[in-house]
Amino acid sequence: MKLIITRHGYTEENEAGIFQGHLPGKLTEEGIEQAKKLALRLKDEHIDYIYSSDLARGADTAKEIAKFHPNTPIEFTTELRERNLGEFQGKKKSDLGFDNKSFKVTHIQPKNGETMEQLFDRAKAFLDKIIPKHKDGTVVLVGHNGINKSLMAVIMGKDYTGIDDIENQHNTGVNIFEIDEDRNHKIHILNDVSHL
């Protein structure tokens, strides 16, 4: 199985330093351009299936990819949503006293939100479901920084504490893995934005 994992384009909330979590998020002009460039990059891939977060910022990015693959099924799912950030959603990081440079979202546990362990478990359950289903295919996943890092931690055999070891994902950054039936993996590309 060839697995291509990417993140949505840049959003108004990214620009404003707002915690998005389960909020839809709106792509900026730059974000729409990023999604179009990502779509061009993937246009010659033989894609068997596209799974995308159902949140607008992910779905809008996935729809750009799908324009070049009109016969490829696309499924919008809550399983690829960003981590639920509970009470922090919609709030500016700076208003909550977080410094953008040293801040790591993995170090916070907002009320009514998901823990990092729950996010990791969600990523694992999703991969457990799709890997056997598409074992000989090429699948694209369009998600978010946190869920994508969790998916990669699962693939690389880490536990949820290993999510921090994976670099933050660039908007429309591309990660490509090859995964066999025994879950051995080969990394082809990580967080690549050469298309931008």
mmCIF file of C-alpha atoms in Angstrom:
data_model
loop_
_atom_site.group_PDB
_atom_site.id
_atom_site.type_symbol
_atom_site.label_atom_id
_atom_site.label_comp_id
_atom_site.label_asym_id
_atom_site.label_seq_id
_atom_site.Cartn_x
_atom_site.Cartn_y
_atom_site.Cartn_z
ATOM 1 C CA MET A 1 0.000 0.000 0.000
ATOM 2 C CA LYS A 2 1.186 3.475 -0.876
ATOM 3 C CA LEU A 3 -0.061 6.041 1.611
ATOM 4 C CA ILE A 4 0.136 9.770 0.890
ATOM 5 C CA ILE A 5 -0.596 11.918 3.940
ATOM 6 C CA THR A 6 -1.045 15.674 3.579
ATOM 7 C CA ARG A 7 -2.311 18.649 5.551
ATOM 8 C CA HIS A 8 -4.882 21.257 4.510
ATOM 9 C CA GLY A 9 -3.866 24.629 3.067
ATOM 10 C CA TYR A 10 -3.175 27.724 5.168
ATOM 11 C CA THR A 11 -6.243 29.139 6.932
ATOM 12 C CA GLU A 12 -7.425 32.482 8.274
ATOM 13 C CA GLU A 13 -7.222 30.911 11.731
ATOM 14 C CA ASN A 14 -3.590 29.801 11.146
ATOM 15 C CA GLU A 15 -2.816 33.405 10.227
ATOM 16 C CA ALA A 16 -4.530 34.795 13.335
ATOM 17 C CA GLY A 17 -2.914 32.238 15.688
ATOM 18 C CA ILE A 18 -6.301 30.736 16.628
ATOM 19 C CA PHE A 19 -6.777 27.206 17.958
ATOM 20 C CA GLN A 20 -8.941 25.470 15.353
ATOM 21 C CA GLY A 21 -9.459 21.924 16.630
ATOM 22 C CA HIS A 22 -12.904 20.833 15.426
ATOM 23 C CA LEU A 23 -13.808 24.258 14.003
ATOM 24 C CA PRO A 24 -14.213 24.215 10.184
ATOM 25 C CA GLY A 25 -11.417 26.669 9.354
ATOM 26 C CA LYS A 26 -11.399 28.799 6.194
ATOM 27 C CA LEU A 27 -8.632 28.664 3.599
ATOM 28 C CA THR A 28 -6.985 32.001 2.792
ATOM 29 C CA GLU A 29 -6.139 32.945 -0.829
ATOM 30 C CA GLU A 30 -2.667 31.548 -0.104
ATOM 31 C CA GLY A 31 -4.236 28.364 1.282
ATOM 32 C CA ILE A 32 -6.342 27.898 -1.852
ATOM 33 C CA GLU A 33 -3.205 28.378 -3.998
ATOM 34 C CA GLN A 34 -1.347 25.813 -1.866
ATOM 35 C CA ALA A 35 -4.197 23.316 -2.339
ATOM 36 C CA LYS A 36 -4.123 23.876 -6.125
ATOM 37 C CA LYS A 37 -0.336 23.367 -6.244
ATOM 38 C CA LEU A 38 -0.687 20.219 -4.132
ATOM 39 C CA ALA A 39 -3.360 18.948 -6.532
ATOM 40 C CA LEU A 40 -1.029 19.565 -9.491
ATOM 41 C CA ARG A 41 1.741 17.692 -7.712
ATOM 42 C CA LEU A 42 -0.514 14.652 -7.204
ATOM 43 C CA LYS A 43 -2.291 14.765 -10.573
ATOM 44 C CA ASP A 44 -0.158 12.015 -12.170
ATOM 45 C CA GLU A 45 -0.403 9.668 -9.182
ATOM 46 C CA HIS A 46 -2.694 6.707 -9.649
ATOM 47 C CA ILE A 47 -4.944 7.309 -6.619
ATOM 48 C CA ASP A 48 -7.418 4.588 -5.658
ATOM 49 C CA TYR A 49 -9.130 6.333 -2.761
ATOM 50 C CA ILE A 50 -9.119 9.700 -0.987
ATOM 51 C CA TYR A 51 -10.043 10.036 2.676
ATOM 52 C CA SER A 52 -10.358 13.538 4.062
ATOM 53 C CA SER A 53 -11.253 15.250 7.281
ATOM 54 C CA ASP A 54 -14.847 16.467 7.044
ATOM 55 C CA LEU A 55 -13.827 19.865 8.441
ATOM 56 C CA ALA A 56 -14.030 22.569 5.735
ATOM 57 C CA ARG A 57 -10.294 23.355 5.616
ATOM 58 C CA GLY A 58 -9.474 19.683 4.971
ATOM 59 C CA ALA A 59 -12.443 18.997 2.693
ATOM 60 C CA ASP A 60 -11.731 22.074 0.527
ATOM 61 C CA THR A 61 -8.119 20.932 0.095
ATOM 62 C CA ALA A 62 -9.201 17.367 -0.767
ATOM 63 C CA LYS A 63 -11.687 18.655 -3.363
ATOM 64 C CA GLU A 64 -8.813 20.352 -5.220
ATOM 65 C CA ILE A 65 -6.934 17.020 -5.385
ATOM 66 C CA ALA A 66 -10.110 15.248 -6.528
ATOM 67 C CA LYS A 67 -10.501 17.588 -9.525
ATOM 68 C CA PHE A 68 -7.680 15.662 -11.249
ATOM 69 C CA HIS A 69 -9.101 12.300 -10.141
ATOM 70 C CA PRO A 70 -12.821 12.527 -10.981
ATOM 71 C CA ASN A 71 -13.327 8.738 -10.856
ATOM 72 C CA THR A 72 -11.594 8.266 -7.507
ATOM 73 C CA PRO A 73 -13.927 7.777 -4.527
ATOM 74 C CA ILE A 74 -13.600 10.468 -1.865
ATOM 75 C CA GLU A 75 -14.819 10.005 1.697
ATOM 76 C CA PHE A 76 -15.136 12.825 4.231
ATOM 77 C CA THR A 77 -14.744 11.438 7.734
ATOM 78 C CA THR A 78 -14.701 12.654 11.340
ATOM 79 C CA GLU A 79 -11.880 10.131 11.966
ATOM 80 C CA LEU A 80 -9.383 12.467 10.269
ATOM 81 C CA ARG A 81 -10.467 15.575 12.172
ATOM 82 C CA GLU A 82 -7.907 17.534 14.124
ATOM 83 C CA ARG A 83 -7.633 16.919 17.842
ATOM 84 C CA ASN A 84 -10.651 18.255 19.716
ATOM 85 C CA LEU A 85 -9.239 21.211 21.669
ATOM 86 C CA GLY A 86 -12.332 21.727 23.807
ATOM 87 C CA GLU A 87 -12.359 25.045 25.652
ATOM 88 C CA PHE A 88 -9.424 26.427 23.591
ATOM 89 C CA GLN A 89 -11.167 26.173 20.201
ATOM 90 C CA GLY A 90 -11.703 29.558 18.578
ATOM 91 C CA LYS A 91 -9.337 31.291 21.023
ATOM 92 C CA LYS A 92 -6.075 33.012 20.172
ATOM 93 C CA LYS A 93 -2.944 31.332 21.492
ATOM 94 C CA SER A 94 -1.582 34.737 22.538
ATOM 95 C CA ASP A 95 -4.773 35.545 24.507
ATOM 96 C CA LEU A 96 -4.260 32.346 26.472
ATOM 97 C CA GLY A 97 -0.650 33.288 27.252
ATOM 98 C CA PHE A 98 1.036 30.819 24.899
ATOM 99 C CA ASP A 99 4.251 31.861 23.189
ATOM 100 C CA ASN A 100 4.158 30.736 19.544
ATOM 101 C CA LYS A 101 7.854 29.815 19.362
ATOM 102 C CA SER A 102 8.137 27.398 22.279
ATOM 103 C CA PHE A 103 4.502 26.286 22.352
ATOM 104 C CA LYS A 104 3.623 22.648 21.726
ATOM 105 C CA VAL A 105 -0.023 21.670 21.485
ATOM 106 C CA THR A 106 0.901 18.235 22.875
ATOM 107 C CA HIS A 107 1.716 19.873 26.217
ATOM 108 C CA ILE A 108 -1.795 21.157 26.865
ATOM 109 C CA GLN A 109 -4.915 19.374 28.012
ATOM 110 C CA PRO A 110 -7.943 21.613 27.518
ATOM 111 C CA LYS A 111 -11.201 20.866 29.309
ATOM 112 C CA ASN A 112 -13.725 18.925 27.191
ATOM 113 C CA GLY A 113 -10.983 18.132 24.651
ATOM 114 C CA GLU A 114 -9.209 14.984 23.501
ATOM 115 C CA THR A 115 -6.032 13.781 25.185
ATOM 116 C CA MET A 116 -3.002 13.003 23.010
ATOM 117 C CA GLU A 117 -3.563 9.341 23.817
ATOM 118 C CA GLN A 118 -7.149 9.507 22.537
ATOM 119 C CA LEU A 119 -5.941 11.219 19.345
ATOM 120 C CA PHE A 120 -3.300 8.513 18.847
ATOM 121 C CA ASP A 121 -5.874 5.761 19.455
ATOM 122 C CA ARG A 122 -8.190 7.359 16.889
ATOM 123 C CA ALA A 123 -5.352 7.431 14.334
ATOM 124 C CA LYS A 124 -4.491 3.787 15.056
ATOM 125 C CA ALA A 125 -8.109 2.608 14.743
ATOM 126 C CA PHE A 126 -8.402 4.425 11.411
ATOM 127 C CA LEU A 127 -5.219 2.849 10.004
ATOM 128 C CA ASP A 128 -6.274 -0.592 11.293
ATOM 129 C CA LYS A 129 -9.439 -0.169 9.253
ATOM 130 C CA ILE A 130 -8.027 1.155 5.971
ATOM 131 C CA ILE A 131 -4.724 -0.738 5.575
ATOM 132 C CA PRO A 132 -6.326 -4.183 4.996
ATOM 133 C CA LYS A 133 -9.003 -2.582 2.799
ATOM 134 C CA HIS A 134 -6.515 -0.944 0.405
ATOM 135 C CA LYS A 135 -3.476 -3.201 0.761
ATOM 136 C CA ASP A 136 -2.533 -3.038 -2.939
ATOM 137 C CA GLY A 137 -3.715 0.524 -3.590
ATOM 138 C CA THR A 138 -2.599 4.129 -3.341
ATOM 139 C CA VAL A 139 -4.541 6.126 -0.791
ATOM 140 C CA VAL A 140 -4.452 9.851 0.007
ATOM 141 C CA LEU A 141 -5.303 11.127 3.497
ATOM 142 C CA VAL A 142 -6.039 14.837 3.912
ATOM 143 C CA GLY A 143 -5.888 15.827 7.545
ATOM 144 C CA HIS A 144 -4.391 18.288 10.012
ATOM 145 C CA ASN A 145 -1.125 18.758 11.884
ATOM 146 C CA GLY A 146 -2.039 16.772 15.008
ATOM 147 C CA ILE A 147 -3.903 13.856 13.436
ATOM 148 C CA ASN A 148 -1.259 13.535 10.690
ATOM 149 C CA LYS A 149 1.562 13.409 13.242
ATOM 150 C CA SER A 150 -0.443 10.777 15.151
ATOM 151 C CA LEU A 151 -0.936 8.686 11.985
ATOM 152 C CA MET A 152 2.807 8.846 11.319
ATOM 153 C CA ALA A 153 3.644 7.921 14.909
ATOM 154 C CA VAL A 154 1.449 4.804 14.524
ATOM 155 C CA ILE A 155 3.074 3.894 11.184
ATOM 156 C CA MET A 156 6.570 4.342 12.642
ATOM 157 C CA GLY A 157 5.774 2.077 15.580
ATOM 158 C CA LYS A 158 5.879 4.806 18.243
ATOM 159 C CA ASP A 159 3.380 5.282 21.043
ATOM 160 C CA TYR A 160 1.471 8.515 21.675
ATOM 161 C CA THR A 161 4.470 10.097 23.431
ATOM 162 C CA GLY A 162 6.349 9.826 20.125
ATOM 163 C CA ILE A 163 4.006 12.313 18.423
ATOM 164 C CA ASP A 164 6.270 15.110 19.701
ATOM 165 C CA ASP A 165 9.251 13.599 17.843
ATOM 166 C CA ILE A 166 7.592 14.222 14.473
ATOM 167 C CA GLU A 167 8.048 17.703 13.055
ATOM 168 C CA ASN A 168 5.041 19.979 12.708
ATOM 169 C CA GLN A 169 3.414 19.517 9.345
ATOM 170 C CA HIS A 170 3.608 22.316 6.790
ATOM 171 C CA ASN A 171 0.342 23.331 5.143
ATOM 172 C CA THR A 172 -0.028 20.918 2.165
ATOM 173 C CA GLY A 173 3.236 19.183 3.151
ATOM 174 C CA VAL A 174 3.470 15.734 1.528
ATOM 175 C CA ASN A 175 4.437 12.506 3.314
ATOM 176 C CA ILE A 176 4.659 9.244 1.377
ATOM 177 C CA PHE A 177 4.892 5.802 2.967
ATOM 178 C CA GLU A 178 4.880 2.279 1.628
ATOM 179 C CA ILE A 179 3.272 -0.181 4.033
ATOM 180 C CA ASP A 180 3.162 -3.974 3.619
ATOM 181 C CA GLU A 181 0.720 -6.487 5.088
ATOM 182 C CA ASP A 182 2.977 -7.032 8.115
ATOM 183 C CA ARG A 183 2.940 -3.284 8.760
ATOM 184 C CA ASN A 184 6.576 -2.846 7.788
ATOM 185 C CA HIS A 185 6.969 0.629 6.369
ATOM 186 C CA LYS A 186 9.296 2.490 4.078
ATOM 187 C CA ILE A 187 9.433 6.298 4.144
ATOM 188 C CA HIS A 188 9.738 7.953 0.738
ATOM 189 C CA ILE A 189 9.114 11.614 1.608
ATOM 190 C CA LEU A 190 8.435 13.540 4.832
ATOM 191 C CA ASN A 191 6.768 16.957 5.103
ATOM 192 C CA ASP A 192 7.843 17.975 1.601
ATOM 193 C CA VAL A 193 6.663 21.314 0.174
ATOM 194 C CA SER A 194 8.757 21.475 -3.011
ATOM 195 C CA HIS A 195 5.479 22.018 -4.945
ATOM 196 C CA LEU A 196 4.899 25.404 -3.288
#
